[in-house]
Coordinates of C-alpha atoms in Angstrom, one line a residue:
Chain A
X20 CA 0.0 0.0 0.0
X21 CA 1.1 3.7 -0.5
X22 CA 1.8 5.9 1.9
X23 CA -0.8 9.1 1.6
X24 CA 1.0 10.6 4.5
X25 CA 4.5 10.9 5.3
X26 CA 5.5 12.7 8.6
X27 CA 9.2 13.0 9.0
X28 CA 10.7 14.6 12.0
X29 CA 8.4 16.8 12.9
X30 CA 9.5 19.5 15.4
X31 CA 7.3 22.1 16.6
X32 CA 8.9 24.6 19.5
X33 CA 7.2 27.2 21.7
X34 CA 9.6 29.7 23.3
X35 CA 11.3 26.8 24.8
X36 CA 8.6 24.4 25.0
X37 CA 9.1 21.5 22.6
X38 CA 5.6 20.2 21.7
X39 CA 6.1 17.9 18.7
X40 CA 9.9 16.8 18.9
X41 CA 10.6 14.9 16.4
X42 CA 7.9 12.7 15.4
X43 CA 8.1 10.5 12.6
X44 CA 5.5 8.0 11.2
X45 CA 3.3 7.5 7.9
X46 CA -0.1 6.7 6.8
X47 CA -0.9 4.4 4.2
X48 CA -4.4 4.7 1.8
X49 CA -7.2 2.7 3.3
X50 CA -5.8 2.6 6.7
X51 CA -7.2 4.4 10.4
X52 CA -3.8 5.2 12.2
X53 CA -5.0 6.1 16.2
X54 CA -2.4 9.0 18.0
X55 CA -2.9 8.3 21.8
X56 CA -1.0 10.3 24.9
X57 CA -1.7 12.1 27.6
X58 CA -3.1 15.8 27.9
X59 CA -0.3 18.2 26.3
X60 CA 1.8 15.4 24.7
X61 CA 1.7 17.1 21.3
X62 CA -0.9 15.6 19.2
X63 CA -3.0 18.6 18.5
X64 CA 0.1 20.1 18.0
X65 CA 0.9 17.6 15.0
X66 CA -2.6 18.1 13.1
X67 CA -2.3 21.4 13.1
X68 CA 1.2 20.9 11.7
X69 CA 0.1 18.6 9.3
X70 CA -2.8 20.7 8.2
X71 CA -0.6 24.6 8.1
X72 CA -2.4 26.0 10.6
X73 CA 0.7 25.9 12.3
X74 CA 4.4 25.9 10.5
X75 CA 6.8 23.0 12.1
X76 CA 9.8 24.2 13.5
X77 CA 11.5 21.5 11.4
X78 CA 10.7 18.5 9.5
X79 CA 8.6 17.7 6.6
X80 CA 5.2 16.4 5.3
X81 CA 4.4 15.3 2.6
X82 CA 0.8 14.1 1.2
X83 CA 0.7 11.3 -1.6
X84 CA 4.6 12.1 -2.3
X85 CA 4.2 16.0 -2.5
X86 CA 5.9 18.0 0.4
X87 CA 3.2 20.3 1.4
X88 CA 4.8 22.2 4.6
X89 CA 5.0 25.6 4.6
X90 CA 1.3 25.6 2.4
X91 CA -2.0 27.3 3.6
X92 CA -4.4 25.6 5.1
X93 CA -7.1 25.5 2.9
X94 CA -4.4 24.7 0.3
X95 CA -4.0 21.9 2.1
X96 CA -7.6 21.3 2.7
X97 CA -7.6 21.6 -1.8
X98 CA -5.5 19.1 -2.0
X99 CA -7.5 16.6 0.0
X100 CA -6.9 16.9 3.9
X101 CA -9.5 17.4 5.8
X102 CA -9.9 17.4 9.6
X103 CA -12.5 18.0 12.6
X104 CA -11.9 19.8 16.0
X105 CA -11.1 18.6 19.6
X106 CA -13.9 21.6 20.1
X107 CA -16.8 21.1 18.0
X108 CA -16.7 23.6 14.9
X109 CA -19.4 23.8 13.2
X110 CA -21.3 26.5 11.5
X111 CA -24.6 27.1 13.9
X112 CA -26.8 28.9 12.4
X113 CA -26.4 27.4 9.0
X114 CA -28.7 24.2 8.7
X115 CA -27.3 20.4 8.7
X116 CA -27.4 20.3 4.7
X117 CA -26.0 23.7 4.4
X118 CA -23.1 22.9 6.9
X119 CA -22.3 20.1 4.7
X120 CA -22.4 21.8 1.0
X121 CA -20.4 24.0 2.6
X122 CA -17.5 21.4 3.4
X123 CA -18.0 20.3 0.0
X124 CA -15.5 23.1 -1.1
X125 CA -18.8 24.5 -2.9
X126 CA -17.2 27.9 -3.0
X127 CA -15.2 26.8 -6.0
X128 CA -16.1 28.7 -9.0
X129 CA -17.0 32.5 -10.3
X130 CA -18.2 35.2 -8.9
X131 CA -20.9 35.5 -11.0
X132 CA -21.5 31.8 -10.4
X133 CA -21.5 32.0 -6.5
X134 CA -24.0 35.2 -6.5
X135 CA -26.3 34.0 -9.4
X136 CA -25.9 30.2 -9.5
X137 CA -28.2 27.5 -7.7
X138 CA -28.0 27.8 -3.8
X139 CA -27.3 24.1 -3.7
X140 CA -24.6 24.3 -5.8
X141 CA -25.2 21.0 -7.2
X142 CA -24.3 19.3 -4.2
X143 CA -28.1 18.9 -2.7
X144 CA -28.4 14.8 -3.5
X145 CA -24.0 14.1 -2.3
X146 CA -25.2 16.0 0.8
X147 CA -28.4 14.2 1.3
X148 CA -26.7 11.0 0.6
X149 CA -23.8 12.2 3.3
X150 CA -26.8 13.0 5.7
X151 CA -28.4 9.9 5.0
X152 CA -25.2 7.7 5.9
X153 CA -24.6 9.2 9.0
X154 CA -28.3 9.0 9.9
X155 CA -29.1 12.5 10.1
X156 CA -32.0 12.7 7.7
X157 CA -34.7 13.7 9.8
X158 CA -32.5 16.6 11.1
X159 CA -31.4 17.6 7.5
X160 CA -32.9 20.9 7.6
X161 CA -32.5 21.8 11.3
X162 CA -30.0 24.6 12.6
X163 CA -26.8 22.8 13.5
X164 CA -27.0 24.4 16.5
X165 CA -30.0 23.1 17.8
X166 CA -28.9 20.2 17.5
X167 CA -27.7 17.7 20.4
X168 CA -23.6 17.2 21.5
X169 CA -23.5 13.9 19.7
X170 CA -25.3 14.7 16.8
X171 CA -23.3 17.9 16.2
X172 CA -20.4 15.3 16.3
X173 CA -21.8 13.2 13.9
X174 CA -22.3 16.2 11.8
X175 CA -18.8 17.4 12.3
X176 CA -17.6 14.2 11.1
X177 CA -19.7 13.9 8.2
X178 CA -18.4 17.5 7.0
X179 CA -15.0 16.0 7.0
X180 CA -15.5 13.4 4.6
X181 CA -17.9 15.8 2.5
X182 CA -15.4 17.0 0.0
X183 CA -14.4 13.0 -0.7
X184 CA -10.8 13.8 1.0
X185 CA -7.9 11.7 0.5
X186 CA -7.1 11.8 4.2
X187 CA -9.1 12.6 7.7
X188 CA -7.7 14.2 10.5
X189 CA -10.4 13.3 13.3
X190 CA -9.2 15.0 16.8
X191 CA -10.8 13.6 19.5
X192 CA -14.0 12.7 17.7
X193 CA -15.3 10.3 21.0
X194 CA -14.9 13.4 23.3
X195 CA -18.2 14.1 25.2
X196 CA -20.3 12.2 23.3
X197 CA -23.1 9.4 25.3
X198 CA -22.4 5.3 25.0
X199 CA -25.5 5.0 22.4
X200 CA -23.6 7.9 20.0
X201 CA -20.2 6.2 20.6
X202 CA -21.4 3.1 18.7
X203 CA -23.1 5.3 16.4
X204 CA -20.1 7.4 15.3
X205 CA -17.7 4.2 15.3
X206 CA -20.0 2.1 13.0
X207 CA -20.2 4.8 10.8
X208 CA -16.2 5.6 10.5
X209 CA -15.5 1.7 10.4
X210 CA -17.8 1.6 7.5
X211 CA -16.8 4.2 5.9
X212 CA -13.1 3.0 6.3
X213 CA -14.6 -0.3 4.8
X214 CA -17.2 0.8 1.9
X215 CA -14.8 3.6 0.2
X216 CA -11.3 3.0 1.8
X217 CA -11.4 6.2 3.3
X218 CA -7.8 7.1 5.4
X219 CA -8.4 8.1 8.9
X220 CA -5.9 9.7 11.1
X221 CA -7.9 9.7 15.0
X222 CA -6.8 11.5 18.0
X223 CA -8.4 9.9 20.6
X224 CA -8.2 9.5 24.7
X225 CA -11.2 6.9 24.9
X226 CA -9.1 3.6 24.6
X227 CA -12.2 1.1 23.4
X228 CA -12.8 3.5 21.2
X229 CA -9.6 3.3 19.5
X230 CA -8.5 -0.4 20.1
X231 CA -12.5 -1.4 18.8
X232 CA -11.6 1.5 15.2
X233 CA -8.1 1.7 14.7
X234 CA -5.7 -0.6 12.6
X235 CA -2.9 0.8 13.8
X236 CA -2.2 2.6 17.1
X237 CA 0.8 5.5 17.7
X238 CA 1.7 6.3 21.4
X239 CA 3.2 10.0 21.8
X240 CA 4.5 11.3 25.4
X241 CA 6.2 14.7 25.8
X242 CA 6.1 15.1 22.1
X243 CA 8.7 11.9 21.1
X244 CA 6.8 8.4 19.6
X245 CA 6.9 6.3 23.0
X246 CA 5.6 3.3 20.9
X247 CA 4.0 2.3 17.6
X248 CA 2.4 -1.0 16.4
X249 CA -1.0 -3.0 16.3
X250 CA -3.7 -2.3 18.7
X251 CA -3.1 -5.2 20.7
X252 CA 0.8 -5.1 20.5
X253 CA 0.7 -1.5 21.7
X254 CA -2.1 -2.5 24.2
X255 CA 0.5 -4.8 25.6
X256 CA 3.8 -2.8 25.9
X257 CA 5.0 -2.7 29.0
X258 CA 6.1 1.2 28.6
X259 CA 2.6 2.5 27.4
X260 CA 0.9 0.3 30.1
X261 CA 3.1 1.8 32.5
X262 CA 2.8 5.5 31.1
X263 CA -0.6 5.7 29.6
X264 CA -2.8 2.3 30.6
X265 CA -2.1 2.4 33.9
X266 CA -3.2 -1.3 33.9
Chain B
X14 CA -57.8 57.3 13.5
X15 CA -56.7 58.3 9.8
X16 CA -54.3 60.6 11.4
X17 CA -52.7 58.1 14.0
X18 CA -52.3 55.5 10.6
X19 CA -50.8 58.4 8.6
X20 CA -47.9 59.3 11.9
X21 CA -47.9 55.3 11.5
X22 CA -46.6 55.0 7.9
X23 CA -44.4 58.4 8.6
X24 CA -42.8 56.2 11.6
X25 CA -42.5 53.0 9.5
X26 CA -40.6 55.5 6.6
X27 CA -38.7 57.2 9.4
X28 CA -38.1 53.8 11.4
X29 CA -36.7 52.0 7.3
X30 CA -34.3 54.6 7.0
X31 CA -32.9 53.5 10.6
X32 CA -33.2 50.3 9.3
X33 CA -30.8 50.4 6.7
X34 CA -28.5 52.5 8.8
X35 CA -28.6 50.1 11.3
X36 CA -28.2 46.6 9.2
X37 CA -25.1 48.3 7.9
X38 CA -23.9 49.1 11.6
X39 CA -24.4 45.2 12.5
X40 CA -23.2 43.6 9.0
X41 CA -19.9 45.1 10.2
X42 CA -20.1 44.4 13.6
X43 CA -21.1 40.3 13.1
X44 CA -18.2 40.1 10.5
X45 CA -15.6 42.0 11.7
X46 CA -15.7 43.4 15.4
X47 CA -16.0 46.8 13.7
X48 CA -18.1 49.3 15.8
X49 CA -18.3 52.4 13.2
X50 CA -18.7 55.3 15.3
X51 CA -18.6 57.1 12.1
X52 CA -21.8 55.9 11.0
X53 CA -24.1 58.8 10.8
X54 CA -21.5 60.4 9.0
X55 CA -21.2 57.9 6.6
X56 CA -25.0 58.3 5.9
X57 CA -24.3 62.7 6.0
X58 CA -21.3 62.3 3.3
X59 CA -22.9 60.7 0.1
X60 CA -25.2 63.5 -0.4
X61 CA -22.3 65.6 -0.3
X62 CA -21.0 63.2 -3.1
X63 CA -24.3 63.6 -5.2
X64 CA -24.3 67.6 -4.6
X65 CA -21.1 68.2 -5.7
X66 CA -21.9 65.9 -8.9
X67 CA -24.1 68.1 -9.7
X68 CA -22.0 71.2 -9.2
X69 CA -19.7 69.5 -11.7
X70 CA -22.7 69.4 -14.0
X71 CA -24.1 65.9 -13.9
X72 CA -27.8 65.4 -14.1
X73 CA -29.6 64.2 -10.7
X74 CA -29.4 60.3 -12.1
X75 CA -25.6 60.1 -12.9
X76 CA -24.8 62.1 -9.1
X77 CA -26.8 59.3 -7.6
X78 CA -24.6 56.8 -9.5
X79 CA -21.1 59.2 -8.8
X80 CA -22.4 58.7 -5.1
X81 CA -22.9 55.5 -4.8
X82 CA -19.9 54.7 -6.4
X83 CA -17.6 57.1 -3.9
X84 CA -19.5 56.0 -1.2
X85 CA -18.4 52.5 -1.8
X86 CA -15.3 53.0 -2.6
X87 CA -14.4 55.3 0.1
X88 CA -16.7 54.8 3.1
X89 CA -16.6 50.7 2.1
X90 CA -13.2 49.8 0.3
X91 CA -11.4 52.5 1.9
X92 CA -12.5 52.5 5.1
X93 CA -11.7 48.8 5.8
X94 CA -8.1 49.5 4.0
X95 CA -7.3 52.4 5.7
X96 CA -8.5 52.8 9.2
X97 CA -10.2 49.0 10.2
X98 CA -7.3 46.8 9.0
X99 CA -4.4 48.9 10.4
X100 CA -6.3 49.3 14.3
X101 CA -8.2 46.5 14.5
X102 CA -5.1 44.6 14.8
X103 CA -4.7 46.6 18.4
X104 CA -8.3 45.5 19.3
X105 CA -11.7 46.6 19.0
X106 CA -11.4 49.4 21.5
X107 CA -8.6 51.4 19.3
X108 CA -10.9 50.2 16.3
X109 CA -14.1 52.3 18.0
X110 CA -12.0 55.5 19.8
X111 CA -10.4 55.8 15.6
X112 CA -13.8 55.5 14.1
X113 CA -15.1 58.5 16.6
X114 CA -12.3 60.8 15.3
X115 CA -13.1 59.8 11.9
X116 CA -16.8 60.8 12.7
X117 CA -15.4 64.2 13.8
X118 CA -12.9 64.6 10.7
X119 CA -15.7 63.7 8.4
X120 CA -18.2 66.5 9.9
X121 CA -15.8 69.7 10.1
X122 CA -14.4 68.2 6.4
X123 CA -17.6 68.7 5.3
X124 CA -18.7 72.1 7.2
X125 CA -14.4 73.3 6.3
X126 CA -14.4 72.5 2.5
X127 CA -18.2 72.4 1.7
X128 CA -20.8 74.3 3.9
X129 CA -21.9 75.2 7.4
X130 CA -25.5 75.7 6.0
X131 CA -27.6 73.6 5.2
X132 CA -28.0 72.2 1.4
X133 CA -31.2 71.9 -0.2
X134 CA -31.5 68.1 -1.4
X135 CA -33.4 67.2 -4.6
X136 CA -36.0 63.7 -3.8
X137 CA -36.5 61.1 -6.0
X138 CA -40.3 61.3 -4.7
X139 CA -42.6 63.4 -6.3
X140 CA -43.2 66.7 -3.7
X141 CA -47.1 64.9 -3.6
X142 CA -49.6 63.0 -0.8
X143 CA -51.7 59.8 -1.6
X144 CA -55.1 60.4 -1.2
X145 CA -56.0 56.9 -0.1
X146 CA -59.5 55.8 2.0
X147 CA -59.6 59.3 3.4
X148 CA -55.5 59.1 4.2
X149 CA -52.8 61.6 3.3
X150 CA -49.8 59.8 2.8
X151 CA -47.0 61.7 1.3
X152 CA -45.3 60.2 -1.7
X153 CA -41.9 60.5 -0.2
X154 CA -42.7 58.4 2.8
X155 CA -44.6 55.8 0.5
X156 CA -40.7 56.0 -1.9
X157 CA -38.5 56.0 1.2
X158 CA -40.2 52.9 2.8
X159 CA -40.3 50.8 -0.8
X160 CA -36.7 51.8 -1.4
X161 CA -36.1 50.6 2.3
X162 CA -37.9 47.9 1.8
X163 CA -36.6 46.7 -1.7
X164 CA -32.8 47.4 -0.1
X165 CA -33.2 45.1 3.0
X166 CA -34.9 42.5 0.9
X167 CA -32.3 42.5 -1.8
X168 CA -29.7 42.1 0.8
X169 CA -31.6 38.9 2.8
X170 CA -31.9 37.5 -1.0
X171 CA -27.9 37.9 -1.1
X172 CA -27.5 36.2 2.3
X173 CA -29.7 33.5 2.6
X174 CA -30.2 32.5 -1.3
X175 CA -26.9 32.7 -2.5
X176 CA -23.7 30.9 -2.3
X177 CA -21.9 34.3 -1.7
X178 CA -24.2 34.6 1.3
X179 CA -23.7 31.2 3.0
X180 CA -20.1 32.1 2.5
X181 CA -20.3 35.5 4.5
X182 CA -22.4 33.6 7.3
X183 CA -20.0 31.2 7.4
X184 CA -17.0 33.9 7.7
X185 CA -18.8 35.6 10.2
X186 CA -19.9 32.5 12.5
X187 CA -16.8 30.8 12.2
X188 CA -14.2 32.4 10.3
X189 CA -11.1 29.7 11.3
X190 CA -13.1 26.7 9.8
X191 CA -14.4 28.8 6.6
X192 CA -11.3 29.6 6.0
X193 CA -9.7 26.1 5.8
X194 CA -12.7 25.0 3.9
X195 CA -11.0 27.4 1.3
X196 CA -14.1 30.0 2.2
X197 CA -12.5 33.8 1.3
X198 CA -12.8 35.0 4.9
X199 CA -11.3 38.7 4.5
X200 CA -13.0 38.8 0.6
X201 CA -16.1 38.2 2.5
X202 CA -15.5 40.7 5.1
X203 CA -14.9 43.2 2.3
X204 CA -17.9 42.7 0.5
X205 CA -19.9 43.4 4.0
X206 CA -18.0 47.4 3.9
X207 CA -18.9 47.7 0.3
X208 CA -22.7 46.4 1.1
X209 CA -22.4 49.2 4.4
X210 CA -21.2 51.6 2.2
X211 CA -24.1 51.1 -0.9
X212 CA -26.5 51.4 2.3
X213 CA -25.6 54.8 3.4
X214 CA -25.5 55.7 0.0
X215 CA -29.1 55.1 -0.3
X216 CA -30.0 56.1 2.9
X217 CA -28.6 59.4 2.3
X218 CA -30.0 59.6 -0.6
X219 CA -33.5 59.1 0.7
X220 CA -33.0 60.8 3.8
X221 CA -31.2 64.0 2.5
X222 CA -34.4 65.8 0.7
X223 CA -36.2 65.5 4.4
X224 CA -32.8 67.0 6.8
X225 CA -31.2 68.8 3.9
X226 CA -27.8 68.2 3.6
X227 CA -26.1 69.0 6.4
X228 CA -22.7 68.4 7.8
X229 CA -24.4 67.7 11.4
X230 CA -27.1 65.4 10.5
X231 CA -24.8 62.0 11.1
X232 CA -24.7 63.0 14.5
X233 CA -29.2 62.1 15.2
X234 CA -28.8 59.3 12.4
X235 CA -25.5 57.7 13.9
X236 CA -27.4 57.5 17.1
X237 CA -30.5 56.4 15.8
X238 CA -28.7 53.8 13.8
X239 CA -26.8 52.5 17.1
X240 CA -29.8 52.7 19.4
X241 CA -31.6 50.7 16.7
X242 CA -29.3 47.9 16.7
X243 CA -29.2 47.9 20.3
X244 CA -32.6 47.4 20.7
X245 CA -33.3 44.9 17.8
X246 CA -30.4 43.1 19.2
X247 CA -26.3 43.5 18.3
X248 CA -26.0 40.3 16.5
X249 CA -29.0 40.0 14.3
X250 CA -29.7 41.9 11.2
X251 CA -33.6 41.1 11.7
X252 CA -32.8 42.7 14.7
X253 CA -31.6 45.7 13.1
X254 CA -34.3 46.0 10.6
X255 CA -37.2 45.4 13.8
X256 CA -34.9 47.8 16.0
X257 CA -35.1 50.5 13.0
X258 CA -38.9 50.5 12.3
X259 CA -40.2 50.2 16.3
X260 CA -37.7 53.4 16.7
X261 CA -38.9 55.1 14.3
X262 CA -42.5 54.7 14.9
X263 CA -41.9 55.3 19.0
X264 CA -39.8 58.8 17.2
X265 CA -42.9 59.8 15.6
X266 CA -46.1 58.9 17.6
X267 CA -44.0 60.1 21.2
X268 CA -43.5 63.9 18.8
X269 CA -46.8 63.4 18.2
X270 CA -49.1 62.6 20.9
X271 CA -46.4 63.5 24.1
X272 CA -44.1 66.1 23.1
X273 CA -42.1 67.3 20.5
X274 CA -39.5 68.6 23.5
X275 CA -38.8 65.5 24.4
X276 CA -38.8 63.8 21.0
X277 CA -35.5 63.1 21.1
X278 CA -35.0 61.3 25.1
X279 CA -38.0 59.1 23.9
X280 CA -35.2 56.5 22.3
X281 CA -33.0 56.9 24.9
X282 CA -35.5 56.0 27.4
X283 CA -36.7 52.9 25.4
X284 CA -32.6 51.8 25.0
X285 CA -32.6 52.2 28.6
X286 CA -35.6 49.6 29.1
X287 CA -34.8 47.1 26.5
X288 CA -31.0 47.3 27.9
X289 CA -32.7 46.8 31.7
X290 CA -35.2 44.1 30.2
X291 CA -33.6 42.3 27.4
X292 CA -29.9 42.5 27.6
X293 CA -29.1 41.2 24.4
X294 CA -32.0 43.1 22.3
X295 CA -35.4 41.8 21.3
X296 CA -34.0 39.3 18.9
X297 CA -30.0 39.4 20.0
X298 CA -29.4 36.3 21.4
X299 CA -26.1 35.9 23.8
X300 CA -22.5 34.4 22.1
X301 CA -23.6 34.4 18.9
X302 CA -22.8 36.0 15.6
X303 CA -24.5 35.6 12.5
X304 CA -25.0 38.0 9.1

């Protein structure tokens, strides 16, 4: 399998904080890598250096072969990199459909296009369809922020795979969200992953979550890779038992 | 009864022209932080615009266009250029105290370099009343409320039907997603100037045959504008648009029917109940910005 992303020693100072130091690993298409650590180990830190909102120190990305550090964001975002928030981010008082077309990079095009072309922009049925896989339908027209934590989630998710991205950053996706909505969310990434070999990258502190989704799991602590492997190889190393388990 | 329905429509034509004022004052405000102090100037300088068009020997319908044009290019384009990018990057507090010495060096610019007195403003109304089921309605307040009217629609039309207007909602309620969705936050935040700036155009241009042209008259329309929004609610251009009309209907009945003395503490006093009673406005709801 290809690699679609290549992270290569990644540093990322602040002052004389070291946040991301020296983190290497890579991604390859069709696969759901899971980045565990504690609290202010550095993982947010690497999605946003993997997306441009933030410029590494050192190091290099690259997506499907092409070194994009040092691009913009929704540069990035063009090329097929997509991502959600540890803090939900959604757009509130737009509706669940709109929030969606919106993903969908539906800004592309004219001016003259964008002021007198349809409101839907063509995308009405992919965004239906979207809604539909991640069971939203009934809420389809609803203001996103009426909407409860775990659906708003859901929705948050869907957005990300809107724009048919080659890659998903998903930061902390699990965070907040009830038991029922867990299942709900994990069945709908896995199948995902499974119907149309989307590539996943998760950020996750819920562990089930992550051994039950993930194919492979990477262990951060104080911004270094403490451990890499299969879930149930990293589940039993010593060191992240020790450090992160704590069982 | 045909009297109190006659001071009704003069309030509704009186409480538009707030309106537009107003939605102008809260379209920069949701997308930008800007507070423009310098808003009831912005509405006193277009006419300016148009009058010296004419001066230079333009008929009345290419000064409306000159104005309009000026308007947006200086009180939209320019503006945000000059004076909003440069401050607002030291907060919104530098942002406002800049746009109240603009407001100054706008009004003694124009009383300096133009007039002290008082210009007489040509209307685009005929100078005639409706004679309607035993009403007199005069044609200027009938033109000044369909203009209003036709303006705020037009610019609901270009927010909520058109991909340009989910873009500046999405700019303004979350401008760090939008723009790594590849949404144009700051061309979005431009185009909300240029709209403020073709509103005060028109407002001025409607407003300006009632006031005359005058350098002082942003001073009751800037406050008008900002009690407007106030009341309506800060984030909410509904909010403008209902803060706008119940103001000017509460301006007109209160000179009316309680005193024309205290005409102008009537808004004040209805700013201070809403602020006591409603914090956020009629319509403003708390933490939240939308266009």
């Amino acid at each position: 399998m290809t690699a679609v992303l290549e992270v290569s020693d990644i540093k990322k100072r602040f002052g004389g904080i070291h946040a991301v130091d020296g983190v290497s690993f890579e991604v390859r298409e069709g696969e759901i890598l899971g980045i565990i650590g504690p609290n202010g180990c550095g993982k947010s830190t690497l999605f946003n250096c993997i997306l441009g909102q933030l410029q590494p120190s050192e190091g290099e990305v690259k997506l499907d072969g092409r070194v994009t550090t040092g691009m913009r964001p929704c540069d990035i975002n063009k090329l097929g990199v997509s991502r959600t928030f540890q803090l939900l981010q959604i757009f509130p008082k737009l509706s669940v459909r709109e929030n969606l077309i919106l993903a969908a990079q539906e800004h592309k095009g004219t001016m003259m296009s964008r002021l007198f072309g349809p409101r839907d922009a063509g995308l009405n049925g992919a965004a239906d369809q979207m809604i539909a896989f991640f069971k939203l339908t009934h809420l389809a027209d609803e203001l996103a922020g009426g909407l409860s934590y775990g659906q708003q989630k859901l929705l948050d998710a869907a957005m990300a795979f809107m724009a048919g991205p080659r890659l998903v950053l998903l930061d902390e996706p699990a965070g907040g969200v009830n038991l029922t909505m867990l299942g709900n969310l994990r069945d709908r990434l896995k199948a995902f992953n499974e119907e149309r070999g989307a590539t996943f990258v998760v950020i996750e502190h819920n562990m089930d979550f992550v051994m039950s989704l993930c194919t492979r799991v990477l262990v951060l602590a104080e911004g270094k890779v403490l451990a890499e492997g299969l879930p149930a190889e990293v589940r039993a190393n010593p060191a992240v038992i020790e450090a992160y388990l704590g069982h | 009864m045909a009297n109190f329905v006659a001071l009704l429509i003069a309030g509704l034509a009186t409480g538009a022209l707030y309106a537009l004022v107003a939605v102008g004052f809260t379209l920069l405000w949701q997308t930008s932080q800007t507070i423009n102090f310098a808003q009831g100037e912005f509405v006193m300088l277009p006419a300016f615009f148009m009058l010296a068009a004419m001066h230079a020997g333009l008929p009345f319908w290419a000064a409306i266009l000159v104005g309009l044009a000026l308007s947006v290019a200086i009180l939209g384009f320019a503006f945000k250029r000059l004076l909003v990018d440069p401050m607002l990057r030291h907060g919104v507090l530098p942002l406002a105290i800049a746009t109240m010495a603009l407001s100054t060096f706008l009004k003694e610019s124009v009383k300096t370099f133009y007039s002290a007195e008082a210009s007489p403003f040509p209307s685009i109304a005929p100078d005639a009343y409706l004679h309607l089921f035993g009403l007199s309605v005069s044609w200027q307040n009938i033109v000044v409320l369909g203009v209003a009217i036709a303006a705020v629609v037009a610019l609901q039309f270009l927010l909520q039907r058109t991909r340009t207007g989910r873009q500046m909602q999405a700019a303004a309620q979350n401008p760090t997603v939008a723009r790594i969705l590849g949404v144009p936050v700051e061309r979005m935040i431009l185009y909300t100037f240029l709209i403020n700036g073709a509103l005060v155009a028109l407002a001025s241009l409607l407003i300006s045959p009632i006031y005359l042209a005058k350098f002082s008259n942003g001073d009751t329309l800037g406050l008008a504008a900002f009690i407007a929004a106030i009341v309506g609610g800060f984030n909410q251009i509904r909010g403008a648009i209902v803060g706008g009309l119940l103001l000017g209907i509460v301006d007109n009945l209160s000179a009316a029917y309680i005193s024309t003395q205290y005409r102008g503490a009537i808004p004040l006093c209805l700013l201070i109940v809403i602020i006591l009673f409603r914090p956020n406005g009629l319509l403003g709801r708390a933490e939240e910005r939308t266009v």
